[in-house]
Short mmCIF file of C-alpha atoms in Angstrom, two decimals:
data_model
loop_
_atom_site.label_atom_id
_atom_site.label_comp_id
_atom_site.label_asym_id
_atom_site.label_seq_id
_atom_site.Cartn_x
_atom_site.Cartn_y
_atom_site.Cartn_z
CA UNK A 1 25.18 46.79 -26.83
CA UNK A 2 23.94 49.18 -23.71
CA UNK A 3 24.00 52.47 -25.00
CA UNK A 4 23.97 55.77 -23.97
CA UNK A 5 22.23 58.78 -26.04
CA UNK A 6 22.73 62.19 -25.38
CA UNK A 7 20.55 63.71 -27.84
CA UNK A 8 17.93 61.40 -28.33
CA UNK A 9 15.28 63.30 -28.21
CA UNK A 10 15.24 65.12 -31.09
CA UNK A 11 15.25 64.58 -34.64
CA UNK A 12 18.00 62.44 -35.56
CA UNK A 13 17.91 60.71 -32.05
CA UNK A 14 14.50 59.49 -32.74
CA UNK A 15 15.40 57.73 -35.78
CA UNK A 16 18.51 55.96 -34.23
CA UNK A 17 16.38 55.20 -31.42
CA UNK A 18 13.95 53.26 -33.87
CA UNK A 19 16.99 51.67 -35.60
CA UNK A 20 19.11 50.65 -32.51
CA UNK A 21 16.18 49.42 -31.05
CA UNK A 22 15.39 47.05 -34.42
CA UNK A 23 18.72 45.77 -34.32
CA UNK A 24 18.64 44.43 -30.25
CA UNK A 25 20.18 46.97 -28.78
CA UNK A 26 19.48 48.30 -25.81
CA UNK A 27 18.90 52.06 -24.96
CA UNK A 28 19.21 54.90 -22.16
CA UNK A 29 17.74 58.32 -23.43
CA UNK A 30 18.60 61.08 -21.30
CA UNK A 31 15.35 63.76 -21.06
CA UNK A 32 14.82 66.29 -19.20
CA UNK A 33 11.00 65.60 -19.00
CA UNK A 34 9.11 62.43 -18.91
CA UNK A 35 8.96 60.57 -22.24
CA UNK A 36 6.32 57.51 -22.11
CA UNK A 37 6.85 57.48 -25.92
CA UNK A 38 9.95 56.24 -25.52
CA UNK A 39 9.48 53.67 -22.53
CA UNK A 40 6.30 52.20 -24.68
CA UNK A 41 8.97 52.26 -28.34
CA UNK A 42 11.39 50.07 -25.80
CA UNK A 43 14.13 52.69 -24.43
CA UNK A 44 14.78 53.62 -20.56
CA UNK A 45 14.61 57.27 -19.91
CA UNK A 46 17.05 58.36 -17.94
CA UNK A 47 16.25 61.89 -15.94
CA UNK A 48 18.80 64.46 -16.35
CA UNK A 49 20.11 67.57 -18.05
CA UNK A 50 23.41 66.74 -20.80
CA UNK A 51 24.46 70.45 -19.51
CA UNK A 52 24.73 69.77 -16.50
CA UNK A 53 26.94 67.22 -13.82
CA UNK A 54 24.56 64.55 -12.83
CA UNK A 55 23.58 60.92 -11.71
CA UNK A 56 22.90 60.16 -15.03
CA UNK A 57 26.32 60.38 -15.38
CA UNK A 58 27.57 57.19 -13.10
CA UNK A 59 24.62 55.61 -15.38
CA UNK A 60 25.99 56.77 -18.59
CA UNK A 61 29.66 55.80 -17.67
CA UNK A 62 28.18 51.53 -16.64
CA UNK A 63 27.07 51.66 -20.58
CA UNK A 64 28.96 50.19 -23.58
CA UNK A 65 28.71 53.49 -25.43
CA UNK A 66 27.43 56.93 -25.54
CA UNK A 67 26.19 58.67 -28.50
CA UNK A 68 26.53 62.51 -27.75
CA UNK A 69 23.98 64.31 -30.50
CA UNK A 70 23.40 67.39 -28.20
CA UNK A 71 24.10 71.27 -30.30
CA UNK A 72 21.81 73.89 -30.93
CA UNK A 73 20.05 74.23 -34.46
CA UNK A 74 22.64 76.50 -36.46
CA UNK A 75 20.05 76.96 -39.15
CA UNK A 76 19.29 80.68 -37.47
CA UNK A 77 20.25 84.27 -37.85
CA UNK A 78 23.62 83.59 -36.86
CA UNK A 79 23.64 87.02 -33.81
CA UNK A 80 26.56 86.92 -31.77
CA UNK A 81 24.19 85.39 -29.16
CA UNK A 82 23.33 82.61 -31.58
CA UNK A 83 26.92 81.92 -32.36
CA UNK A 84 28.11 81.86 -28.47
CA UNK A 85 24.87 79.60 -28.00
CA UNK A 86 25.96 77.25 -30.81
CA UNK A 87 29.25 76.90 -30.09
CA UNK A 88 28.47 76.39 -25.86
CA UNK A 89 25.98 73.71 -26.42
CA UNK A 90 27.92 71.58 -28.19
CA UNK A 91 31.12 71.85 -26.23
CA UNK A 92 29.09 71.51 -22.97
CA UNK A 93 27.41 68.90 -23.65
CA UNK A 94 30.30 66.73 -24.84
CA UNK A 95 32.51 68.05 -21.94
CA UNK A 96 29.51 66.41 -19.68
CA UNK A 97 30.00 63.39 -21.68
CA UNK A 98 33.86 63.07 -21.07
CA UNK A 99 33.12 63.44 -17.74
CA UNK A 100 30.55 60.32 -17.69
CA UNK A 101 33.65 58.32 -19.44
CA UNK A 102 36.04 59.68 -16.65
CA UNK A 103 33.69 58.02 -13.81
CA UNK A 104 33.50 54.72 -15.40
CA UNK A 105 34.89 51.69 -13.91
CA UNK A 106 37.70 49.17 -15.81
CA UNK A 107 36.76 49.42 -19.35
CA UNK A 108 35.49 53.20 -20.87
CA UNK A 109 32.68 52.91 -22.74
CA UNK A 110 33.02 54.15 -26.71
CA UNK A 111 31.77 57.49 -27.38
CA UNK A 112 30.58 58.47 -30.35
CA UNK A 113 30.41 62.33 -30.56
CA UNK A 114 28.21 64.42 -33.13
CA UNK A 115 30.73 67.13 -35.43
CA UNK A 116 29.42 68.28 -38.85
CA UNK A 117 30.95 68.59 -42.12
CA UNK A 118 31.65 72.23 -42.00
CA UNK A 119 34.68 71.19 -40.36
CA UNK A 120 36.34 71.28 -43.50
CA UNK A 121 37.21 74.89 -45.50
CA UNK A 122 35.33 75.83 -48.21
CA UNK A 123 36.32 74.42 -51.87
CA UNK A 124 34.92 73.53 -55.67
CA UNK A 125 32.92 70.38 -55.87
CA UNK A 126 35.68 68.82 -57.55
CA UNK A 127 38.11 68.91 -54.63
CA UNK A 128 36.07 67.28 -52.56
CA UNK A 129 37.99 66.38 -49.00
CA UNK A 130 38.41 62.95 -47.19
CA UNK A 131 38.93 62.72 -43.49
CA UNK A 132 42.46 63.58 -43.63
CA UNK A 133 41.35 67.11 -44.75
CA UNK A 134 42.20 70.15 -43.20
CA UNK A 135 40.19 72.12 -40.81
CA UNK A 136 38.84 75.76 -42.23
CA UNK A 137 38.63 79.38 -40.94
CA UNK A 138 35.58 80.01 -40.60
CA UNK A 139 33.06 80.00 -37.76
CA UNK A 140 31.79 76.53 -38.22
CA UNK A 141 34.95 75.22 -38.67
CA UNK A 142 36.27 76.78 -35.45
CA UNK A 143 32.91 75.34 -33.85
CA UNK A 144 33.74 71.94 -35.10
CA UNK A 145 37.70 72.13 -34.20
CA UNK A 146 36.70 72.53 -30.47
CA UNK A 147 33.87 70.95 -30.40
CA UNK A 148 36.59 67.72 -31.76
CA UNK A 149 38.81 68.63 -28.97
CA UNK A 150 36.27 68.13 -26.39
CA UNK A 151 35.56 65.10 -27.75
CA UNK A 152 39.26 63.46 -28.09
CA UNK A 153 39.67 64.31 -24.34
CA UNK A 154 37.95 60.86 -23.77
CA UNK A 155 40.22 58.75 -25.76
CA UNK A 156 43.06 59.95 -23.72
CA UNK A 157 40.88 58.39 -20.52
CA UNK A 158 41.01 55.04 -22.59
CA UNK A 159 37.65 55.20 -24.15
CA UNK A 160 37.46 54.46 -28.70
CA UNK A 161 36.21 57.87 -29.50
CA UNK A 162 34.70 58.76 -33.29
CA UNK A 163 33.81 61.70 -34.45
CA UNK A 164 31.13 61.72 -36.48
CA UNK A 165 30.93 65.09 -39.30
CA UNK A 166 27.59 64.80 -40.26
CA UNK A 167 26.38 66.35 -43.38
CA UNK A 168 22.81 68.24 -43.88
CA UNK A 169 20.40 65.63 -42.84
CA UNK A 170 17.39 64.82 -45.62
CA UNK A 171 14.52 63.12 -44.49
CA UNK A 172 10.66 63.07 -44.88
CA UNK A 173 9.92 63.93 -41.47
CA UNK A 174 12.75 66.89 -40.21
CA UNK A 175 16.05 68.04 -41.23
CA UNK A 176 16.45 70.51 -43.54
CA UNK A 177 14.20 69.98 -45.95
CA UNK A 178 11.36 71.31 -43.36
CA UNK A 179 12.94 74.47 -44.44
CA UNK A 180 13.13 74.25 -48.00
CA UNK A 181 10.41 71.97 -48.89
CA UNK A 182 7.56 74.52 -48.49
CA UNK A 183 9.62 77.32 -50.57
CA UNK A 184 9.67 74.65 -53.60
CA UNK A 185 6.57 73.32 -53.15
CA UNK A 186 5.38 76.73 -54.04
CA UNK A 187 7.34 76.99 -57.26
CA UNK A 188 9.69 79.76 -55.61
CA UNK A 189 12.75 77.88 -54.85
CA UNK A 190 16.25 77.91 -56.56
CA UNK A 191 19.87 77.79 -56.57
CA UNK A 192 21.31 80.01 -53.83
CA UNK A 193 23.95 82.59 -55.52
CA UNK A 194 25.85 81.14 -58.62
CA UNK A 195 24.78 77.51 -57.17
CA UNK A 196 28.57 75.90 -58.10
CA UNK A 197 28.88 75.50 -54.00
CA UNK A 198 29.07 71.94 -53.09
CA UNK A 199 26.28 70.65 -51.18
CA UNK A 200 27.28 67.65 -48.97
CA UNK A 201 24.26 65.54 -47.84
CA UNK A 202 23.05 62.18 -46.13
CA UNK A 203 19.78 60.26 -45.92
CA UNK A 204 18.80 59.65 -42.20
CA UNK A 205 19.04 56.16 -42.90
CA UNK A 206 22.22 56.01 -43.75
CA UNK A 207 23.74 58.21 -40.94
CA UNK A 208 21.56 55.76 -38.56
CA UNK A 209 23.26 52.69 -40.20
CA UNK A 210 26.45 54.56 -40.30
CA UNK A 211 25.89 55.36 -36.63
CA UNK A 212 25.71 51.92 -35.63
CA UNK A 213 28.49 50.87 -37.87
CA UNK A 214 31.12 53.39 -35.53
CA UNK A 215 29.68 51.85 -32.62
CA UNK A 216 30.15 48.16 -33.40
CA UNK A 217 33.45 48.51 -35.09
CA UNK A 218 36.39 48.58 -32.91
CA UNK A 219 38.89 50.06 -35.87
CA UNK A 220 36.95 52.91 -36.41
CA UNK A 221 37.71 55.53 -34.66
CA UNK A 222 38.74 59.27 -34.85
CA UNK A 223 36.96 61.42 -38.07
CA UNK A 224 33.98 59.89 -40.06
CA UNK A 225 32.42 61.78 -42.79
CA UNK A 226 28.71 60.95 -42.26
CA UNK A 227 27.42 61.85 -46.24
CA UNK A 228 26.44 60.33 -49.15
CA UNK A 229 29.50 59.59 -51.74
CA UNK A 230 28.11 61.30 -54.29
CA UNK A 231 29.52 64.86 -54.58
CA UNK A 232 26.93 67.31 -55.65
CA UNK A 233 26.44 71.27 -56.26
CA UNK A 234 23.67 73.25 -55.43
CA UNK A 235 22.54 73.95 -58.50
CA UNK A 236 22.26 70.24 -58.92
CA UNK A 237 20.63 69.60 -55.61
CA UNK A 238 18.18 72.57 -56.26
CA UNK A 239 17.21 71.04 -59.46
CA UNK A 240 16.32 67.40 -58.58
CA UNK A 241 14.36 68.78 -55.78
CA UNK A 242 12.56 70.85 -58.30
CA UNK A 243 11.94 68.20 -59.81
CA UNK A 244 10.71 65.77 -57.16
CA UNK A 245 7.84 68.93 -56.06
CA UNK A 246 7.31 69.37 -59.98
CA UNK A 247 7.49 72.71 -59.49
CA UNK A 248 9.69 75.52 -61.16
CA UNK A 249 13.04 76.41 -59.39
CA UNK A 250 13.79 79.53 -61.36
CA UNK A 251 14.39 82.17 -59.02
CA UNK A 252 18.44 82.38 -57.27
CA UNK A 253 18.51 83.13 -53.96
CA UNK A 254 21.31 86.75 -53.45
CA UNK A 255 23.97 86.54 -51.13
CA UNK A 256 22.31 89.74 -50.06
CA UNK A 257 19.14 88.50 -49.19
CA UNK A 258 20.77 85.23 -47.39
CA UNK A 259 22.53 87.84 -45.22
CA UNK A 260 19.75 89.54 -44.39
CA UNK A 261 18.13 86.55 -43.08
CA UNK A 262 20.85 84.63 -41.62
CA UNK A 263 23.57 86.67 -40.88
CA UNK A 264 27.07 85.25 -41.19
CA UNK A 265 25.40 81.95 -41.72
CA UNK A 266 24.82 82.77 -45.26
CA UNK A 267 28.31 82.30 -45.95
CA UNK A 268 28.25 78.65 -45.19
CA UNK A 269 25.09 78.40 -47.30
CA UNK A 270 26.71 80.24 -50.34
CA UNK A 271 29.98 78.45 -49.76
CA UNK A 272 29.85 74.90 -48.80
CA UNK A 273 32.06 72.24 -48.25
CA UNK A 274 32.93 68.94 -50.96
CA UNK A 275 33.19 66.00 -48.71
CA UNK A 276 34.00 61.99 -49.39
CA UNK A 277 32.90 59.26 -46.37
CA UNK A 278 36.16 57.46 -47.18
CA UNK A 279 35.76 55.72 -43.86
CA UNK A 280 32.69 54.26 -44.18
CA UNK A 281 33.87 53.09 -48.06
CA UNK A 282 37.31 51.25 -46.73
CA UNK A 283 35.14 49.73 -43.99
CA UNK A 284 32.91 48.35 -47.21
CA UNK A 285 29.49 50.47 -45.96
CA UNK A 286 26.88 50.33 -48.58
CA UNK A 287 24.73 53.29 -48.86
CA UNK A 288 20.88 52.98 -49.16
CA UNK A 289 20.82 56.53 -50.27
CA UNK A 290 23.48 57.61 -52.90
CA UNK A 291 21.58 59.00 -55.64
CA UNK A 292 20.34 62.74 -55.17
CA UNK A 293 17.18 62.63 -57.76
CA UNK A 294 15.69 59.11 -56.38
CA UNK A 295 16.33 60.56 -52.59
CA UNK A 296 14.40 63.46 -53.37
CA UNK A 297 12.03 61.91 -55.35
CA UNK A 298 11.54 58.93 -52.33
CA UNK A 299 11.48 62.13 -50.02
CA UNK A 300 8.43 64.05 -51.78
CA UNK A 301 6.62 60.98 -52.27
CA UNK A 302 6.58 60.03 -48.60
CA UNK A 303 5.76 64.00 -47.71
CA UNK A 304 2.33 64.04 -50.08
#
């Protein structure tokens, strides 16, 4: 497939880029800068800005696909500033990448737009939600609801549209973990609050696979929970990764001090939402990743 990336610059775009690449596709990364990096790994860089109207548009809308991974990092102090930039990146972005459909000739290409798990509302562990869940009322789930909307705008323009809910990312190289990893690696880590929160999660490799999956399969289309099947709590997450730094995680983390740190986003982090890829299981994906101790462990063994 030709396919467009939105995104692709950062974190998880790099990966996909490596993965797309080593399964013959071919890619179009839109920068707003040179990247010879990318020419040399294989990709065409395509000048532009995914905020703004553009030629890389007509270019994006002759591709099979787009991939849309453009929002700002949410893990922040959550100001009202942050929250207006979090929510106008993301609907921007994708609004830019309805419009690239809109110009395209005959057939539309299939876009697959970035959402995030904390679509859902908060719950226990053990009510964990499939795709057919309802949205929350909260400010990530408003964020996710519109972000959706932009999104679905396409498929009314003809083009397969999936919305990918992506759970916290774990990786050796970015994601969340750069934030956590140092904490436990200096035997100050634990559970935040009471730690019965769900924690949804995914290895990078597995939203990469899952990633291509969406793109190549014409019956998927609409919500995809992007996380591993295996439900966990915090408490649970906090102590395999304890266990993976061999380190002590003995000290909770106060709703308190997450507020004074993050703002409203400690809700989310004290919260959480139990999610199920039931998707990705009826289409018969196998996971790579679906343990949390051996992720971890792989994880901290590939950081050393």
């Amino acid at each position: 497939m030709r396919i467009f990336v939105l995104g692709g610059t950062g974190f998880i775009g790099r990966h996909l880029l490596s993965h797309l690449l080593g399964q013959g596709h071919e890619l179009l990364i839109l920068s707003r800068s040179p990247k010879p990096e990318l020419e040399q790994a294989g990709a065409k860089v395509v000048d532009g800005n995914p905020m703004q109207t553009g030629a890389w548009q007509q270019e994006a809308a002759g591709c099979d696909a787009m991939v849309n991974l453009v929002g700002r990092n949410i893990f922040d102090r959550w100001s009202e500033k942050v929250k207006q930039e979090i929510l106008d990146s993301r609907i921007q972005a994708t609004n830019m990448a309805v419009q690239a459909v809109e110009q395209a000739d005959g057939h539309k290409p299939v876009l697959i737009n970035a959402n995030a798990t904390g679509y859902y509302p908060f719950a226990a562990a053990d009510h964990p939600f499939d795709e057919a869940g309802p949205a929350g009322d909260h400010f990530l789930a408003r964020v996710c609801v519109a972000w959706q909307e932009a999104a679905l705008r396409a498929a009314s323009l003809g083009s397969r549209v999936v919305i990918a809910r992506f759970a916290p990312v774990l990786a050796a190289d970015g994601g969340m973990l750069d934030l956590v990893l140092p904490v436990f690696s200096k035997g100050v880590g634990g559970r935040i609050g009471n730690g019965r929160q769900p924690f949804p999660w995914v290895h990078v490799q597995d939203l990469v696979r899952a990633l291509e999956l969406s793109l190549t399969t014409e019956d998927i289309h609409g919500p995809v929970n992007v996380c591993a099947p295996q439900v966990v709590t915090n408490a649970e997450f906090t102590k395999a990764l304890a266990r993976a730094v061999h380190r002590p995680a003995l000290l909770p983390v106060p709703e308190f001090a997450l507020r004074l740190r993050f703002g409203q986003l400690a809700e989310t982090l004290s919260k959480g939402q139990a999610v199920i890829p039931a998707v990705l299981q009826n289409q018969g994906f196998t996971f790579m990743y679906s343990d949390i101790e051996a992720t971890l462990q792989e994880i901290a063994a590939q950081r050393d």
